[in-house]
mmCIF file with all atom_site columns, C-alpha atoms in Angstrom:
data_model
loop_
_atom_site.group_PDB
_atom_site.id
_atom_site.type_symbol
_atom_site.label_atom_id
_atom_site.label_alt_id
_atom_site.label_comp_id
_atom_site.label_asym_id
_atom_site.label_entity_id
_atom_site.label_seq_id
_atom_site.pdbx_PDB_ins_code
_atom_site.Cartn_x
_atom_site.Cartn_y
_atom_site.Cartn_z
_atom_site.occupancy
_atom_site.B_iso_or_equiv
_atom_site.pdbx_formal_charge
_atom_site.auth_seq_id
_atom_site.auth_comp_id
_atom_site.auth_asym_id
_atom_site.auth_atom_id
_atom_site.pdbx_PDB_model_num
ATOM 1   C CA . MET A 1 1   ? 0.060   -0.152 -0.113 1.00 52.00 ? 1   MET A CA 1
ATOM 2   C CA . LYS A 1 2   ? 1.359   3.446  -1.096 1.00 59.00 ? 2   LYS A CA 1
ATOM 3   C CA . TRP A 1 3   ? 1.181   6.049  1.643  1.00 60.00 ? 3   TRP A CA 1
ATOM 4   C CA . SER A 1 4   ? 0.331   9.580  0.600  1.00 62.00 ? 4   SER A CA 1
ATOM 5   C CA . ARG A 1 5   ? 2.231   12.599 1.993  1.00 62.00 ? 5   ARG A CA 1
ATOM 6   C CA . LYS A 1 6   ? -0.868  13.708 3.793  1.00 62.00 ? 6   LYS A CA 1
ATOM 7   C CA . HIS A 1 7   ? -1.082  10.308 5.622  1.00 58.00 ? 7   HIS A CA 1
ATOM 8   C CA . ARG A 1 8   ? 2.706   10.418 6.639  1.00 60.00 ? 8   ARG A CA 1
ATOM 9   C CA . VAL A 1 9   ? 2.205   14.066 8.093  1.00 56.00 ? 9   VAL A CA 1
ATOM 10  C CA . GLU A 1 10  ? -0.711  12.787 9.991  1.00 62.00 ? 10  GLU A CA 1
ATOM 11  C CA . GLN A 1 11  ? 1.374   9.988  11.499 1.00 60.00 ? 11  GLN A CA 1
ATOM 12  C CA . VAL A 1 12  ? 4.139   12.479 12.584 1.00 55.00 ? 12  VAL A CA 1
ATOM 13  C CA . LEU A 1 13  ? 1.441   14.768 14.137 1.00 58.00 ? 13  LEU A CA 1
ATOM 14  C CA . ASN A 1 14  ? -0.335  11.832 15.809 1.00 60.00 ? 14  ASN A CA 1
ATOM 15  C CA . ALA A 1 15  ? 2.988   10.594 17.467 1.00 58.00 ? 15  ALA A CA 1
ATOM 16  C CA . ASP A 1 16  ? 3.845   14.068 18.564 1.00 58.00 ? 16  ASP A CA 1
ATOM 17  C CA . ARG A 1 17  ? 0.278   14.257 20.414 1.00 57.00 ? 17  ARG A CA 1
ATOM 18  C CA . MET A 1 18  ? 0.769   10.869 21.999 1.00 61.00 ? 18  MET A CA 1
ATOM 19  C CA . LYS A 1 19  ? 4.187   11.724 23.528 1.00 69.00 ? 19  LYS A CA 1
ATOM 20  C CA . THR A 1 20  ? 4.604   10.344 26.881 1.00 81.00 ? 20  THR A CA 1
ATOM 21  C CA . MET A 1 21  ? 4.836   12.943 29.693 1.00 85.00 ? 21  MET A CA 1
ATOM 22  C CA . ALA A 1 22  ? 5.722   12.191 33.318 1.00 92.00 ? 22  ALA A CA 1
ATOM 23  C CA . GLY A 1 23  ? 3.149   14.335 34.687 1.00 95.00 ? 23  GLY A CA 1
ATOM 24  C CA . TYR A 1 24  ? 3.422   15.265 38.577 1.00 96.00 ? 24  TYR A CA 1
ATOM 25  C CA . VAL A 1 25  ? 3.328   12.661 41.303 1.00 97.00 ? 25  VAL A CA 1
ATOM 26  C CA . LYS A 1 26  ? 4.659   13.665 44.513 1.00 97.00 ? 26  LYS A CA 1
ATOM 27  C CA . ASP A 1 27  ? 3.544   14.088 48.304 1.00 98.00 ? 27  ASP A CA 1
ATOM 28  C CA . ILE A 1 28  ? 1.995   17.427 48.093 1.00 98.00 ? 28  ILE A CA 1
ATOM 29  C CA . GLU A 1 29  ? 0.832   17.567 51.725 1.00 97.00 ? 29  GLU A CA 1
ATOM 30  C CA . THR A 1 30  ? 4.641   17.374 52.624 1.00 98.00 ? 30  THR A CA 1
ATOM 31  C CA . ILE A 1 31  ? 5.468   19.963 49.938 1.00 98.00 ? 31  ILE A CA 1
ATOM 32  C CA . ALA A 1 32  ? 2.863   22.310 50.934 1.00 98.00 ? 32  ALA A CA 1
ATOM 33  C CA . ILE A 1 33  ? 3.850   22.094 54.669 1.00 98.00 ? 33  ILE A CA 1
ATOM 34  C CA . LYS A 1 34  ? 7.539   22.502 54.067 1.00 98.00 ? 34  LYS A CA 1
ATOM 35  C CA . ASN A 1 35  ? 7.059   25.422 51.551 1.00 98.00 ? 35  ASN A CA 1
ATOM 36  C CA . VAL A 1 36  ? 7.938   28.985 52.980 1.00 98.00 ? 36  VAL A CA 1
ATOM 37  C CA . ASP A 1 37  ? 7.420   30.878 49.667 1.00 98.00 ? 37  ASP A CA 1
ATOM 38  C CA . PHE A 1 38  ? 4.563   33.040 49.240 1.00 98.00 ? 38  PHE A CA 1
ATOM 39  C CA . ARG A 1 39  ? 3.903   31.454 45.844 1.00 98.00 ? 39  ARG A CA 1
ATOM 40  C CA . ARG A 1 40  ? 5.879   28.640 43.907 1.00 98.00 ? 40  ARG A CA 1
ATOM 41  C CA . VAL A 1 41  ? 4.609   27.060 40.803 1.00 98.00 ? 41  VAL A CA 1
ATOM 42  C CA . LEU A 1 42  ? 5.170   23.390 40.948 1.00 98.00 ? 42  LEU A CA 1
ATOM 43  C CA . TYR A 1 43  ? 3.682   22.090 37.623 1.00 98.00 ? 43  TYR A CA 1
ATOM 44  C CA . THR A 1 44  ? 1.848   23.477 34.552 1.00 98.00 ? 44  THR A CA 1
ATOM 45  C CA . ALA A 1 45  ? -0.165  21.481 32.357 1.00 97.00 ? 45  ALA A CA 1
ATOM 46  C CA . LYS A 1 46  ? -2.004  22.595 29.242 1.00 95.00 ? 46  LYS A CA 1
ATOM 47  C CA . TYR A 1 47  ? -5.340  23.072 31.187 1.00 96.00 ? 47  TYR A CA 1
ATOM 48  C CA . CYS A 1 48  ? -4.457  23.193 34.926 1.00 97.00 ? 48  CYS A CA 1
ATOM 49  C CA . GLN A 1 49  ? -1.616  24.394 37.227 1.00 98.00 ? 49  GLN A CA 1
ATOM 50  C CA . LEU A 1 50  ? -0.384  23.318 40.577 1.00 98.00 ? 50  LEU A CA 1
ATOM 51  C CA . VAL A 1 51  ? 0.988   26.071 43.054 1.00 98.00 ? 51  VAL A CA 1
ATOM 52  C CA . VAL A 1 52  ? 2.042   25.974 46.548 1.00 98.00 ? 52  VAL A CA 1
ATOM 53  C CA . MET A 1 53  ? 1.497   29.020 48.926 1.00 98.00 ? 53  MET A CA 1
ATOM 54  C CA . SER A 1 54  ? 2.612   30.057 52.490 1.00 98.00 ? 54  SER A CA 1
ATOM 55  C CA . LEU A 1 55  ? 0.788   33.102 53.933 1.00 98.00 ? 55  LEU A CA 1
ATOM 56  C CA . LEU A 1 56  ? 2.431   34.587 57.065 1.00 98.00 ? 56  LEU A CA 1
ATOM 57  C CA . PRO A 1 57  ? 0.364   35.492 60.067 1.00 98.00 ? 57  PRO A CA 1
ATOM 58  C CA . SER A 1 58  ? -2.003  38.551 58.917 1.00 98.00 ? 58  SER A CA 1
ATOM 59  C CA . GLU A 1 59  ? -0.963  38.068 55.485 1.00 98.00 ? 59  GLU A CA 1
ATOM 60  C CA . GLU A 1 60  ? -3.409  37.588 52.604 1.00 98.00 ? 60  GLU A CA 1
ATOM 61  C CA . ILE A 1 61  ? -3.557  36.625 48.890 1.00 97.00 ? 61  ILE A CA 1
ATOM 62  C CA . GLY A 1 62  ? -5.362  39.783 48.140 1.00 96.00 ? 62  GLY A CA 1
ATOM 63  C CA . GLU A 1 63  ? -8.723  40.160 46.693 1.00 97.00 ? 63  GLU A CA 1
ATOM 64  C CA . GLU A 1 64  ? -8.922  39.065 43.130 1.00 96.00 ? 64  GLU A CA 1
ATOM 65  C CA . ILE A 1 65  ? -11.229 37.747 40.501 1.00 97.00 ? 65  ILE A CA 1
ATOM 66  C CA . HIS A 1 66  ? -10.055 35.372 37.885 1.00 95.00 ? 66  HIS A CA 1
ATOM 67  C CA . LYS A 1 67  ? -11.361 34.408 34.472 1.00 96.00 ? 67  LYS A CA 1
ATOM 68  C CA . LEU A 1 68  ? -10.556 30.691 35.551 1.00 96.00 ? 68  LEU A CA 1
ATOM 69  C CA . ASP A 1 69  ? -11.857 28.264 38.159 1.00 97.00 ? 69  ASP A CA 1
ATOM 70  C CA . GLN A 1 70  ? -9.555  27.678 41.231 1.00 98.00 ? 70  GLN A CA 1
ATOM 71  C CA . PHE A 1 71  ? -9.297  25.093 43.932 1.00 98.00 ? 71  PHE A CA 1
ATOM 72  C CA . PHE A 1 72  ? -7.626  25.492 47.158 1.00 98.00 ? 72  PHE A CA 1
ATOM 73  C CA . ARG A 1 73  ? -6.595  22.916 49.961 1.00 98.00 ? 73  ARG A CA 1
ATOM 74  C CA . VAL A 1 74  ? -5.532  24.051 53.403 1.00 98.00 ? 74  VAL A CA 1
ATOM 75  C CA . GLU A 1 75  ? -2.696  21.566 54.763 1.00 98.00 ? 75  GLU A CA 1
ATOM 76  C CA . GLU A 1 76  ? -1.792  23.601 57.965 1.00 98.00 ? 76  GLU A CA 1
ATOM 77  C CA . GLY A 1 77  ? -2.562  26.885 59.854 1.00 98.00 ? 77  GLY A CA 1
ATOM 78  C CA . ALA A 1 78  ? -5.872  28.691 60.261 1.00 98.00 ? 78  ALA A CA 1
ATOM 79  C CA . GLY A 1 79  ? -7.570  31.760 58.526 1.00 98.00 ? 79  GLY A CA 1
ATOM 80  C CA . GLU A 1 80  ? -10.548 32.759 56.621 1.00 98.00 ? 80  GLU A CA 1
ATOM 81  C CA . VAL A 1 81  ? -11.764 32.608 52.960 1.00 98.00 ? 81  VAL A CA 1
ATOM 82  C CA . ILE A 1 82  ? -13.881 35.607 51.730 1.00 98.00 ? 82  ILE A CA 1
ATOM 83  C CA . ILE A 1 83  ? -15.935 34.704 48.637 1.00 98.00 ? 83  ILE A CA 1
ATOM 84  C CA . ASN A 1 84  ? -18.131 37.502 47.314 1.00 97.00 ? 84  ASN A CA 1
ATOM 85  C CA . GLY A 1 85  ? -18.113 39.304 50.988 1.00 97.00 ? 85  GLY A CA 1
ATOM 86  C CA . MET A 1 86  ? -18.964 36.001 52.822 1.00 98.00 ? 86  MET A CA 1
ATOM 87  C CA . ARG A 1 87  ? -16.221 34.958 55.332 1.00 98.00 ? 87  ARG A CA 1
ATOM 88  C CA . THR A 1 88  ? -15.638 31.485 56.329 1.00 98.00 ? 88  THR A CA 1
ATOM 89  C CA . PRO A 1 89  ? -13.187 30.064 58.811 1.00 98.00 ? 89  PRO A CA 1
ATOM 90  C CA . ILE A 1 90  ? -10.758 27.738 57.296 1.00 98.00 ? 90  ILE A CA 1
ATOM 91  C CA . SER A 1 91  ? -7.968  25.231 58.762 1.00 98.00 ? 91  SER A CA 1
ATOM 92  C CA . SER A 1 92  ? -6.192  22.164 57.971 1.00 97.00 ? 92  SER A CA 1
ATOM 93  C CA . GLY A 1 93  ? -8.302  19.841 55.703 1.00 98.00 ? 93  GLY A CA 1
ATOM 94  C CA . PHE A 1 94  ? -10.566 22.502 54.305 1.00 98.00 ? 94  PHE A CA 1
ATOM 95  C CA . ALA A 1 95  ? -10.994 22.432 50.441 1.00 98.00 ? 95  ALA A CA 1
ATOM 96  C CA . ILE A 1 96  ? -12.330 25.606 48.657 1.00 98.00 ? 96  ILE A CA 1
ATOM 97  C CA . ILE A 1 97  ? -13.664 25.932 45.085 1.00 98.00 ? 97  ILE A CA 1
ATOM 98  C CA . VAL A 1 98  ? -13.679 29.469 43.530 1.00 98.00 ? 98  VAL A CA 1
ATOM 99  C CA . PRO A 1 99  ? -15.644 29.567 40.301 1.00 98.00 ? 99  PRO A CA 1
ATOM 100 C CA . ALA A 1 100 ? -14.466 31.861 37.446 1.00 97.00 ? 100 ALA A CA 1
ATOM 101 C CA . GLY A 1 101 ? -15.686 35.473 37.929 1.00 98.00 ? 101 GLY A CA 1
ATOM 102 C CA . THR A 1 102 ? -15.974 35.189 41.685 1.00 98.00 ? 102 THR A CA 1
ATOM 103 C CA . LYS A 1 103 ? -14.347 37.805 43.979 1.00 98.00 ? 103 LYS A CA 1
ATOM 104 C CA . HIS A 1 104 ? -12.293 35.985 46.711 1.00 98.00 ? 104 HIS A CA 1
ATOM 105 C CA . ASN A 1 105 ? -9.440  36.434 49.154 1.00 98.00 ? 105 ASN A CA 1
ATOM 106 C CA . ILE A 1 106 ? -7.801  34.045 51.737 1.00 98.00 ? 106 ILE A CA 1
ATOM 107 C CA . VAL A 1 107 ? -6.226  35.681 54.820 1.00 98.00 ? 107 VAL A CA 1
ATOM 108 C CA . ASN A 1 108 ? -4.159  34.201 57.516 1.00 98.00 ? 108 ASN A CA 1
ATOM 109 C CA . ASN A 1 109 ? -5.669  35.279 60.891 1.00 97.00 ? 109 ASN A CA 1
ATOM 110 C CA . GLY A 1 110 ? -3.927  32.704 62.856 1.00 96.00 ? 110 GLY A CA 1
ATOM 111 C CA . ASP A 1 111 ? -0.479  32.923 64.682 1.00 97.00 ? 111 ASP A CA 1
ATOM 112 C CA . ALA A 1 112 ? 1.512   30.378 62.525 1.00 98.00 ? 112 ALA A CA 1
ATOM 113 C CA . PRO A 1 113 ? 1.922   30.280 58.561 1.00 98.00 ? 113 PRO A CA 1
ATOM 114 C CA . LEU A 1 114 ? -0.995  29.124 56.538 1.00 98.00 ? 114 LEU A CA 1
ATOM 115 C CA . LYS A 1 115 ? -0.050  26.526 54.307 1.00 98.00 ? 115 LYS A CA 1
ATOM 116 C CA . LEU A 1 116 ? -1.949  25.661 51.192 1.00 98.00 ? 116 LEU A CA 1
ATOM 117 C CA . TYR A 1 117 ? -1.915  24.563 47.695 1.00 98.00 ? 117 TYR A CA 1
ATOM 118 C CA . THR A 1 118 ? -4.135  25.637 44.926 1.00 98.00 ? 118 THR A CA 1
ATOM 119 C CA . LEU A 1 119 ? -5.040  24.539 41.411 1.00 98.00 ? 119 LEU A CA 1
ATOM 120 C CA . TYR A 1 120 ? -5.808  26.955 38.614 1.00 97.00 ? 120 TYR A CA 1
ATOM 121 C CA . SER A 1 121 ? -7.698  25.819 35.594 1.00 97.00 ? 121 SER A CA 1
ATOM 122 C CA . PRO A 1 122 ? -6.451  26.864 33.095 1.00 97.00 ? 122 PRO A CA 1
ATOM 123 C CA . PRO A 1 123 ? -3.137  27.978 34.398 1.00 97.00 ? 123 PRO A CA 1
ATOM 124 C CA . ASN A 1 124 ? -2.631  31.588 35.644 1.00 96.00 ? 124 ASN A CA 1
ATOM 125 C CA . HIS A 1 125 ? 1.096   32.127 36.467 1.00 97.00 ? 125 HIS A CA 1
ATOM 126 C CA . ARG A 1 126 ? 4.281   31.573 34.312 1.00 96.00 ? 126 ARG A CA 1
ATOM 127 C CA . ASP A 1 127 ? 5.620   28.168 34.671 1.00 97.00 ? 127 ASP A CA 1
ATOM 128 C CA . GLY A 1 128 ? 8.204   27.707 37.337 1.00 97.00 ? 128 GLY A CA 1
ATOM 129 C CA . VAL A 1 129 ? 7.671   31.064 38.738 1.00 97.00 ? 129 VAL A CA 1
ATOM 130 C CA . VAL A 1 130 ? 8.800   31.498 42.637 1.00 98.00 ? 130 VAL A CA 1
ATOM 131 C CA . HIS A 1 131 ? 7.712   34.597 44.585 1.00 98.00 ? 131 HIS A CA 1
ATOM 132 C CA . HIS A 1 132 ? 9.324   34.492 48.036 1.00 98.00 ? 132 HIS A CA 1
ATOM 133 C CA . THR A 1 133 ? 7.068   37.031 49.234 1.00 97.00 ? 133 THR A CA 1
ATOM 134 C CA . ARG A 1 134 ? 3.824   38.895 48.713 1.00 96.00 ? 134 ARG A CA 1
ATOM 135 C CA . ASP A 1 135 ? 5.527   42.017 47.964 1.00 97.00 ? 135 ASP A CA 1
ATOM 136 C CA . GLU A 1 136 ? 7.756   40.309 45.212 1.00 97.00 ? 136 GLU A CA 1
ATOM 137 C CA . ALA A 1 137 ? 4.543   38.791 43.656 1.00 96.00 ? 137 ALA A CA 1
ATOM 138 C CA . ILE A 1 138 ? 2.676   42.172 43.663 1.00 94.00 ? 138 ILE A CA 1
ATOM 139 C CA . LYS A 1 139 ? 5.826   43.707 41.888 1.00 96.00 ? 139 LYS A CA 1
ATOM 140 C CA . ASP A 1 140 ? 5.881   40.955 39.312 1.00 95.00 ? 140 ASP A CA 1
ATOM 141 C CA . ASN A 1 141 ? 3.422   41.627 36.808 1.00 87.00 ? 141 ASN A CA 1
ATOM 142 C CA . GLU A 1 142 ? 3.753   38.043 35.477 1.00 92.00 ? 142 GLU A CA 1
ATOM 143 C CA . LYS A 1 143 ? 1.249   36.111 33.711 1.00 91.00 ? 143 LYS A CA 1
ATOM 144 C CA . PHE A 1 144 ? 0.960   32.513 31.994 1.00 94.00 ? 144 PHE A CA 1
ATOM 145 C CA . THR A 1 145 ? 2.770   32.587 28.728 1.00 94.00 ? 145 THR A CA 1
ATOM 146 C CA . GLY A 1 146 ? 1.494   29.238 27.293 1.00 94.00 ? 146 GLY A CA 1
ATOM 147 C CA . GLU A 1 147 ? 4.668   27.181 28.348 1.00 96.00 ? 147 GLU A CA 1
ATOM 148 C CA . THR A 1 148 ? 4.018   24.164 30.265 1.00 96.00 ? 148 THR A CA 1
ATOM 149 C CA . THR A 1 149 ? 6.209   22.164 32.397 1.00 97.00 ? 149 THR A CA 1
ATOM 150 C CA . GLU A 1 150 ? 6.767   19.427 29.793 1.00 94.00 ? 150 GLU A CA 1
#
């Protein structure tokens, strides 16, 4: 059987799409608890992004609205989440989902760092970005560039 040029191109494209990726498989609870950075992007896929955060006592993420969905999981510490003006106490074990277009903030009102991780869907930050402090994050006007981890 003679293969057409179009068929050969399709084979190459299909092989590229099926490229094996490692993904991200790690102990996120331990990583989140040990994290001391305000924000650290751990992994960026095409449609979601994994980020760990650490908020110092009295620190907050800052009120924001995204055009994407966001999931938070609190691993250690205590604080509150504010979604469209409604305040809810949060602590270790809490999960929070913030739908796209929803005003939200997370505030550490405890005496110890608030350790959490978040999933953005789709990605929101430049892959691999690390902001050691909230001030550093505010000064860096970075955005997702379309580049993924793999």
